[in-house]
Structure formats: C-alpha cells, structure tokens
Amino acid sequence: MDDIARLRDEYKDRKGRFAGSNLYSWFNQANLFALHQRQRSILAALKKNKFTALSSLSILEMGCGGGGVLTEYLGFGALPEKLHGVDLLFDRLLHAHHTLPSSGFANADGQSLPFPSQTFDLVLQSTAISSILDPDLRRNICADMLRVLRSPAPASGKPGGMILSYDFWLNPTNPQTRGVRPAEIKQLFPNCQYEFHRITLAPPIARKLAPISWGLCLFLESLKILNTHYLVAIRPKSED
Ligand SMILES: C[S@@+](CC[C@H](N)C(=O)[O-])C[C@H]1O[C@@H](n2cnc3c(N)ncnc32)[C@H](O)[C@@H]1O
C-alpha cells in the first residue's frame, strides 16, 4: 500500500476512534492550554518577522483538515477570502468549507499544490508532515510549499514570504506518525533561515495537570525539556 492509501485508511479509522471524544475540544482544559500556548508562539513569530498586517496577506495551509487552524488566523486579522487550504480528505474539506465559505479549498495532494509559483505570503503546515511516513512524499510536499511561497525581491526591498511549521518531534505511542526534528526541517526546506521554538507541554502531562494547575503547566512548558513540538519560522534566503 502506498503512503497516500495508508493515510486515507488511517484517517477513516481515526474518525471512528475519536468519535465522541473531547480530546480536541476547546472545553478540554489540556487542549485549551496547548492551543493558547501555540497561538502565543505563532503570534510572537509573526510579530518578530513583521507579519502583523494579516489582512494584506494571502495564506495557504497544506493539510488543513477541517479548517480549525485557518479559522484561528481570522482572529489574528486574516481575511477569509485570502485564506486557502489543501487536503487529501474530501469530508474534512467539506467541513472547512462550511466553516469558511468564502475561503478557497482544494482537494489535492500537497505534492502538487494547485497554485502558481510565488502565490502566498504565508504557507502553514500543522501536524500534517508528521502524518506522512514516506520520505519522498515529505520531500515533495515541502518542495511544493516552497514553490508557492513568495520569494524575496531584493531590488524592491520586499522580504518574501514565510513558512510556519508546527509539528511534534516525538510521539512514541503512534506508529502511524513520525516526528519531524530540526535537522530534517533543514533538509526538507533547504537554503532557508530557521527559527525553532520548542513548545507544547507533552499532552499526557498536560491532560493530568491542566485541570488542576494552569500555572504549573506554564512553568513546566517554560522548562522546554518536556515539550513535544517545534514551531518553526522558515524564510528562504535572499539570492543576491
Ligand atoms: C493531523 S491532521 C492536521 C489537520 C490540521 N492541519 C490541524 O492542525 O487541525 C493532518 C492532515 O494532513 C492531511 N494530509 C496528509 N498528507 C497529505 C497530502 N499528501 N496532501 C494533502 N493533505 C495531506 C491529512 O489528510 C490530514 O487532514
């Protein structure tokens, strides 16, 4: 079975496994803690790289699923008509389309994103790369994410776009995924500058502690050693 067929099977199975679960609900304290911390890190990375006027940016998420992450970008100031998402799974995209009817969604493989080169200011991926096991598939997807990203234009002083990748580097309990470590990020997105932020308190710990002590979770996450994900801001180097 190729990796795309495996992914489709896995997500069909996952839909059944997680039916009725509140693991990814905003009402689940551990999930809320992780979402807030991720949003704080994303906003800090956007601010540091001067991407604060989100209404002027065209944004693509590769592997957007049901559109939850793109919806968060509305709160950061993005315009719905400038948001785009691509996913393999039609039923997830349908959900995204119902939530964001004026955004653009395409049922496609991230290896060949259906957009011209240099279309987007921001290209996102959130726990999509770790769900892909085949190294060639990972490489092709990341190459296409770079292709559709706006390049720096030194003559006009325009700095070029940015990729934001959020994914775990370690998840020993799920054989259907493989973590993405910093060394691999550098191979997948060559000739770029990278800012790595190690975030997200290990979910099994957050599930136990967040309902009891938000402050303790904040303290543990600040230590970094128990954090399972990297948020990475990736910017192509200027060619001049
Ligand atoms: C763990 S889900 C994350 C969904 C969303 N990014 C989020 O954070 O809520 C990973 C998503 O990546 C999608 N995906 C995996 N491989 C893909 C590919 N080759 N092309 C497009 N989407 C893909 C899956 O269909 C799935 O919806």
mmCIF file with all atom_site columns, N, CA, C and O and ligand atoms in Angstrom, residues 4 7 11 14 61-65 68-69 86-89 92 108-111 126-128 131-132 137 141, ligand 1:
data_model
loop_
_atom_site.group_PDB
_atom_site.id
_atom_site.type_symbol
_atom_site.label_atom_id
_atom_site.label_alt_id
_atom_site.label_comp_id
_atom_site.label_asym_id
_atom_site.label_entity_id
_atom_site.label_seq_id
_atom_site.pdbx_PDB_ins_code
_atom_site.Cartn_x
_atom_site.Cartn_y
_atom_site.Cartn_z
_atom_site.occupancy
_atom_site.B_iso_or_equiv
_atom_site.pdbx_formal_charge
_atom_site.auth_seq_id
_atom_site.auth_comp_id
_atom_site.auth_asym_id
_atom_site.auth_atom_id
_atom_site.pdbx_PDB_model_num
ATOM   1   N N   . ILE A 1 4   ? -0.133  7.350  0.576  1.00 0.00 ? 4   ILE A N   1
ATOM   2   C CA  . ILE A 1 4   ? -1.382  8.114  0.454  1.00 0.00 ? 4   ILE A CA  1
ATOM   3   C C   . ILE A 1 4   ? -2.570  7.199  0.811  1.00 0.00 ? 4   ILE A C   1
ATOM   4   O O   . ILE A 1 4   ? -3.469  7.600  1.556  1.00 0.00 ? 4   ILE A O   1
ATOM   5   N N   . LEU A 1 7   ? -2.618  6.667  4.511  1.00 0.00 ? 7   LEU A N   1
ATOM   6   C CA  . LEU A 1 7   ? -3.147  7.853  5.203  1.00 0.00 ? 7   LEU A CA  1
ATOM   7   C C   . LEU A 1 7   ? -4.677  7.896  5.158  1.00 0.00 ? 7   LEU A C   1
ATOM   8   O O   . LEU A 1 7   ? -5.327  8.171  6.166  1.00 0.00 ? 7   LEU A O   1
ATOM   9   N N   . TYR A 1 11  ? -6.994  7.787  8.508  1.00 0.00 ? 11  TYR A N   1
ATOM   10  C CA  . TYR A 1 11  ? -7.911  8.852  8.913  1.00 0.00 ? 11  TYR A CA  1
ATOM   11  C C   . TYR A 1 11  ? -9.351  8.362  9.002  1.00 0.00 ? 11  TYR A C   1
ATOM   12  O O   . TYR A 1 11  ? -10.124 8.841  9.833  1.00 0.00 ? 11  TYR A O   1
ATOM   13  N N   . ARG A 1 14  ? -9.332  6.693  12.284 1.00 0.00 ? 14  ARG A N   1
ATOM   14  C CA  . ARG A 1 14  ? -9.229  7.676  13.358 1.00 0.00 ? 14  ARG A CA  1
ATOM   15  C C   . ARG A 1 14  ? -10.585 8.353  13.626 1.00 0.00 ? 14  ARG A C   1
ATOM   16  O O   . ARG A 1 14  ? -10.930 8.639  14.762 1.00 0.00 ? 14  ARG A O   1
ATOM   17  N N   . GLU A 1 61  ? -2.785  26.843 3.908  1.00 0.00 ? 61  GLU A N   1
ATOM   18  C CA  . GLU A 1 61  ? -2.395  25.750 4.812  1.00 0.00 ? 61  GLU A CA  1
ATOM   19  C C   . GLU A 1 61  ? -2.401  24.440 4.035  1.00 0.00 ? 61  GLU A C   1
ATOM   20  O O   . GLU A 1 61  ? -3.427  24.024 3.481  1.00 0.00 ? 61  GLU A O   1
ATOM   21  N N   . MET A 1 62  ? -1.244  23.781 4.005  1.00 0.00 ? 62  MET A N   1
ATOM   22  C CA  . MET A 1 62  ? -1.136  22.452 3.396  1.00 0.00 ? 62  MET A CA  1
ATOM   23  C C   . MET A 1 62  ? -1.577  21.437 4.454  1.00 0.00 ? 62  MET A C   1
ATOM   24  O O   . MET A 1 62  ? -1.064  21.437 5.567  1.00 0.00 ? 62  MET A O   1
ATOM   25  N N   . GLY A 1 63  ? -2.546  20.600 4.105  1.00 0.00 ? 63  GLY A N   1
ATOM   26  C CA  . GLY A 1 63  ? -3.048  19.629 5.087  1.00 0.00 ? 63  GLY A CA  1
ATOM   27  C C   . GLY A 1 63  ? -3.935  20.309 6.109  1.00 0.00 ? 63  GLY A C   1
ATOM   28  O O   . GLY A 1 63  ? -3.760  20.131 7.320  1.00 0.00 ? 63  GLY A O   1
ATOM   29  N N   . CYS A 1 64  ? -4.909  21.081 5.612  1.00 0.00 ? 64  CYS A N   1
ATOM   30  C CA  . CYS A 1 64  ? -5.708  21.955 6.502  1.00 0.00 ? 64  CYS A CA  1
ATOM   31  C C   . CYS A 1 64  ? -6.781  21.193 7.267  1.00 0.00 ? 64  CYS A C   1
ATOM   32  O O   . CYS A 1 64  ? -7.398  21.748 8.184  1.00 0.00 ? 64  CYS A O   1
ATOM   33  N N   . GLY A 1 65  ? -7.051  19.924 6.889  1.00 0.00 ? 65  GLY A N   1
ATOM   34  C CA  . GLY A 1 65  ? -8.095  19.161 7.579  1.00 0.00 ? 65  GLY A CA  1
ATOM   35  C C   . GLY A 1 65  ? -9.416  19.916 7.564  1.00 0.00 ? 65  GLY A C   1
ATOM   36  O O   . GLY A 1 65  ? -9.839  20.453 6.530  1.00 0.00 ? 65  GLY A O   1
ATOM   37  N N   . GLY A 1 68  ? -9.645  24.107 11.156 1.00 0.00 ? 68  GLY A N   1
ATOM   38  C CA  . GLY A 1 68  ? -9.534  24.683 12.510 1.00 0.00 ? 68  GLY A CA  1
ATOM   39  C C   . GLY A 1 68  ? -8.411  25.705 12.627 1.00 0.00 ? 68  GLY A C   1
ATOM   40  O O   . GLY A 1 68  ? -8.592  26.778 13.216 1.00 0.00 ? 68  GLY A O   1
ATOM   41  N N   . VAL A 1 69  ? -7.252  25.402 12.050 1.00 0.00 ? 69  VAL A N   1
ATOM   42  C CA  . VAL A 1 69  ? -6.106  26.319 12.169 1.00 0.00 ? 69  VAL A CA  1
ATOM   43  C C   . VAL A 1 69  ? -6.372  27.590 11.370 1.00 0.00 ? 69  VAL A C   1
ATOM   44  O O   . VAL A 1 69  ? -6.142  28.709 11.848 1.00 0.00 ? 69  VAL A O   1
ATOM   45  N N   . VAL A 1 86  ? -5.554  23.126 1.492  1.00 0.00 ? 86  VAL A N   1
ATOM   46  C CA  . VAL A 1 86  ? -5.469  21.941 0.627  1.00 0.00 ? 86  VAL A CA  1
ATOM   47  C C   . VAL A 1 86  ? -5.449  20.721 1.531  1.00 0.00 ? 86  VAL A C   1
ATOM   48  O O   . VAL A 1 86  ? -4.774  20.721 2.565  1.00 0.00 ? 86  VAL A O   1
ATOM   49  N N   . ASP A 1 87  ? -6.211  19.714 1.176  1.00 0.00 ? 87  ASP A N   1
ATOM   50  C CA  . ASP A 1 87  ? -6.169  18.458 1.936  1.00 0.00 ? 87  ASP A CA  1
ATOM   51  C C   . ASP A 1 87  ? -6.542  17.298 1.024  1.00 0.00 ? 87  ASP A C   1
ATOM   52  O O   . ASP A 1 87  ? -7.257  17.465 0.042  1.00 0.00 ? 87  ASP A O   1
ATOM   53  N N   . LEU A 1 88  ? -6.049  16.122 1.406  1.00 0.00 ? 88  LEU A N   1
ATOM   54  C CA  . LEU A 1 88  ? -6.354  14.883 0.690  1.00 0.00 ? 88  LEU A CA  1
ATOM   55  C C   . LEU A 1 88  ? -7.783  14.428 0.925  1.00 0.00 ? 88  LEU A C   1
ATOM   56  O O   . LEU A 1 88  ? -8.365  13.754 0.087  1.00 0.00 ? 88  LEU A O   1
ATOM   57  N N   . LEU A 1 89  ? -8.330  14.784 2.097  1.00 0.00 ? 89  LEU A N   1
ATOM   58  C CA  . LEU A 1 89  ? -9.589  14.168 2.534  1.00 0.00 ? 89  LEU A CA  1
ATOM   59  C C   . LEU A 1 89  ? -10.781 15.080 2.283  1.00 0.00 ? 89  LEU A C   1
ATOM   60  O O   . LEU A 1 89  ? -10.890 16.166 2.869  1.00 0.00 ? 89  LEU A O   1
ATOM   61  N N   . ARG A 1 92  ? -13.193 16.186 5.253  1.00 0.00 ? 92  ARG A N   1
ATOM   62  C CA  . ARG A 1 92  ? -12.628 17.234 6.124  1.00 0.00 ? 92  ARG A CA  1
ATOM   63  C C   . ARG A 1 92  ? -12.729 18.606 5.456  1.00 0.00 ? 92  ARG A C   1
ATOM   64  O O   . ARG A 1 92  ? -13.025 19.611 6.098  1.00 0.00 ? 92  ARG A O   1
ATOM   65  N N   . ALA A 1 108 ? -6.623  18.091 -2.907 1.00 0.00 ? 108 ALA A N   1
ATOM   66  C CA  . ALA A 1 108 ? -5.440  17.779 -3.712 1.00 0.00 ? 108 ALA A CA  1
ATOM   67  C C   . ALA A 1 108 ? -4.355  17.193 -2.821 1.00 0.00 ? 108 ALA A C   1
ATOM   68  O O   . ALA A 1 108 ? -4.412  17.293 -1.599 1.00 0.00 ? 108 ALA A O   1
ATOM   69  N N   . ASP A 1 109 ? -3.377  16.594 -3.479 1.00 0.00 ? 109 ASP A N   1
ATOM   70  C CA  . ASP A 1 109 ? -2.196  16.078 -2.789 1.00 0.00 ? 109 ASP A CA  1
ATOM   71  C C   . ASP A 1 109 ? -1.197  17.232 -2.667 1.00 0.00 ? 109 ASP A C   1
ATOM   72  O O   . ASP A 1 109 ? -0.916  17.914 -3.665 1.00 0.00 ? 109 ASP A O   1
ATOM   73  N N   . GLY A 1 110 ? -0.690  17.430 -1.463 1.00 0.00 ? 110 GLY A N   1
ATOM   74  C CA  . GLY A 1 110 ? 0.250   18.524 -1.220 1.00 0.00 ? 110 GLY A CA  1
ATOM   75  C C   . GLY A 1 110 ? 1.520   18.430 -2.050 1.00 0.00 ? 110 GLY A C   1
ATOM   76  O O   . GLY A 1 110 ? 2.290   19.391 -2.099 1.00 0.00 ? 110 GLY A O   1
ATOM   77  N N   . GLN A 1 111 ? 1.753   17.317 -2.728 1.00 0.00 ? 111 GLN A N   1
ATOM   78  C CA  . GLN A 1 111 ? 2.940   17.214 -3.594 1.00 0.00 ? 111 GLN A CA  1
ATOM   79  C C   . GLN A 1 111 ? 2.799   18.084 -4.834 1.00 0.00 ? 111 GLN A C   1
ATOM   80  O O   . GLN A 1 111 ? 3.792   18.452 -5.449 1.00 0.00 ? 111 GLN A O   1
ATOM   81  N N   . SER A 1 126 ? 0.475   22.192 9.852  1.00 0.00 ? 126 SER A N   1
ATOM   82  C CA  . SER A 1 126 ? 0.281   21.912 11.270 1.00 0.00 ? 126 SER A CA  1
ATOM   83  C C   . SER A 1 126 ? -0.010  20.418 11.437 1.00 0.00 ? 126 SER A C   1
ATOM   84  O O   . SER A 1 126 ? -1.084  19.953 11.039 1.00 0.00 ? 126 SER A O   1
ATOM   85  N N   . THR A 1 127 ? 0.934   19.705 11.954 1.00 0.00 ? 127 THR A N   1
ATOM   86  C CA  . THR A 1 127 ? 0.884   18.244 12.185 1.00 0.00 ? 127 THR A CA  1
ATOM   87  C C   . THR A 1 127 ? 0.467   17.442 10.945 1.00 0.00 ? 127 THR A C   1
ATOM   88  O O   . THR A 1 127 ? -0.077  16.353 11.073 1.00 0.00 ? 127 THR A O   1
ATOM   89  N N   . ALA A 1 128 ? 0.755   17.971 9.766  1.00 0.00 ? 128 ALA A N   1
ATOM   90  C CA  . ALA A 1 128 ? 0.494   17.208 8.538  1.00 0.00 ? 128 ALA A CA  1
ATOM   91  C C   . ALA A 1 128 ? 1.744   16.415 8.135  1.00 0.00 ? 128 ALA A C   1
ATOM   92  O O   . ALA A 1 128 ? 1.654   15.236 7.782  1.00 0.00 ? 128 ALA A O   1
ATOM   93  N N   . SER A 1 131 ? 2.344   13.167 9.804  1.00 0.00 ? 131 SER A N   1
ATOM   94  C CA  . SER A 1 131 ? 1.421   12.067 9.490  1.00 0.00 ? 131 SER A CA  1
ATOM   95  C C   . SER A 1 131 ? 1.863   11.322 8.226  1.00 0.00 ? 131 SER A C   1
ATOM   96  O O   . SER A 1 131 ? 1.277   10.304 7.875  1.00 0.00 ? 131 SER A O   1
ATOM   97  N N   . ILE A 1 132 ? 2.905   11.837 7.555  1.00 0.00 ? 132 ILE A N   1
ATOM   98  C CA  . ILE A 1 132 ? 3.400   11.218 6.317  1.00 0.00 ? 132 ILE A CA  1
ATOM   99  C C   . ILE A 1 132 ? 4.666   10.428 6.662  1.00 0.00 ? 132 ILE A C   1
ATOM   100 O O   . ILE A 1 132 ? 5.607   10.985 7.238  1.00 0.00 ? 132 ILE A O   1
ATOM   101 N N   . LEU A 1 137 ? 7.655   11.475 -0.213 1.00 0.00 ? 137 LEU A N   1
ATOM   102 C CA  . LEU A 1 137 ? 6.403   12.244 -0.151 1.00 0.00 ? 137 LEU A CA  1
ATOM   103 C C   . LEU A 1 137 ? 6.612   13.514 0.690  1.00 0.00 ? 137 LEU A C   1
ATOM   104 O O   . LEU A 1 137 ? 6.220   14.623 0.299  1.00 0.00 ? 137 LEU A O   1
ATOM   105 N N   . ILE A 1 141 ? 6.338   17.340 -0.862 1.00 0.00 ? 141 ILE A N   1
ATOM   106 C CA  . ILE A 1 141 ? 5.362   18.292 -0.311 1.00 0.00 ? 141 ILE A CA  1
ATOM   107 C C   . ILE A 1 141 ? 6.067   19.585 0.130  1.00 0.00 ? 141 ILE A C   1
ATOM   108 O O   . ILE A 1 141 ? 5.624   20.694 -0.187 1.00 0.00 ? 141 ILE A O   1
HETATM 109 C C1  . LIG B 2 .   ? -3.210  15.637 11.859 1.00 0.00 ? 1   LIG B C1  1
HETATM 110 S S1  . LIG B 2 .   ? -4.160  16.330 10.567 1.00 0.00 ? 1   LIG B S1  1
HETATM 111 C C2  . LIG B 2 .   ? -3.984  18.059 10.901 1.00 0.00 ? 1   LIG B C2  1
HETATM 112 C C3  . LIG B 2 .   ? -5.071  18.908 10.327 1.00 0.00 ? 1   LIG B C3  1
HETATM 113 C C4  . LIG B 2 .   ? -4.884  20.424 10.554 1.00 0.00 ? 1   LIG B C4  1
HETATM 114 N N1  . LIG B 2 .   ? -3.665  20.881 9.970  1.00 0.00 ? 1   LIG B N1  1
HETATM 115 C C5  . LIG B 2 .   ? -4.901  20.740 12.026 1.00 0.00 ? 1   LIG B C5  1
HETATM 116 O O1  . LIG B 2 .   ? -3.854  21.026 12.612 1.00 0.00 ? 1   LIG B O1  1
HETATM 117 O O2  . LIG B 2 .   ? -6.002  20.692 12.607 1.00 0.00 ? 1   LIG B O2  1
HETATM 118 C C6  . LIG B 2 .   ? -3.126  16.118 9.130  1.00 0.00 ? 1   LIG B C6  1
HETATM 119 C C7  . LIG B 2 .   ? -3.830  16.468 7.832  1.00 0.00 ? 1   LIG B C7  1
HETATM 120 O O3  . LIG B 2 .   ? -2.879  16.411 6.770  1.00 0.00 ? 1   LIG B O3  1
HETATM 121 C C8  . LIG B 2 .   ? -3.535  15.895 5.623  1.00 0.00 ? 1   LIG B C8  1
HETATM 122 N N2  . LIG B 2 .   ? -2.554  15.353 4.680  1.00 0.00 ? 1   LIG B N2  1
HETATM 123 C C9  . LIG B 2 .   ? -1.677  14.356 4.901  1.00 0.00 ? 1   LIG B C9  1
HETATM 124 N N3  . LIG B 2 .   ? -0.974  14.093 3.783  1.00 0.00 ? 1   LIG B N3  1
HETATM 125 C C10 . LIG B 2 .   ? -1.394  14.966 2.843  1.00 0.00 ? 1   LIG B C10 1
HETATM 126 C C11 . LIG B 2 .   ? -1.059  15.184 1.467  1.00 0.00 ? 1   LIG B C11 1
HETATM 127 N N4  . LIG B 2 .   ? -0.140  14.446 0.849  1.00 0.00 ? 1   LIG B N4  1
HETATM 128 N N5  . LIG B 2 .   ? -1.692  16.166 0.798  1.00 0.00 ? 1   LIG B N5  1
HETATM 129 C C12 . LIG B 2 .   ? -2.651  16.911 1.412  1.00 0.00 ? 1   LIG B C12 1
HETATM 130 N N6  . LIG B 2 .   ? -3.028  16.741 2.702  1.00 0.00 ? 1   LIG B N6  1
HETATM 131 C C13 . LIG B 2 .   ? -2.409  15.779 3.410  1.00 0.00 ? 1   LIG B C13 1
HETATM 132 C C14 . LIG B 2 .   ? -4.446  14.824 6.200  1.00 0.00 ? 1   LIG B C14 1
HETATM 133 O O4  . LIG B 2 .   ? -5.464  14.475 5.283  1.00 0.00 ? 1   LIG B O4  1
HETATM 134 C C15 . LIG B 2 .   ? -4.954  15.493 7.468  1.00 0.00 ? 1   LIG B C15 1
HETATM 135 O O5  . LIG B 2 .   ? -6.152  16.201 7.251  1.00 0.00 ? 1   LIG B O5  1
#
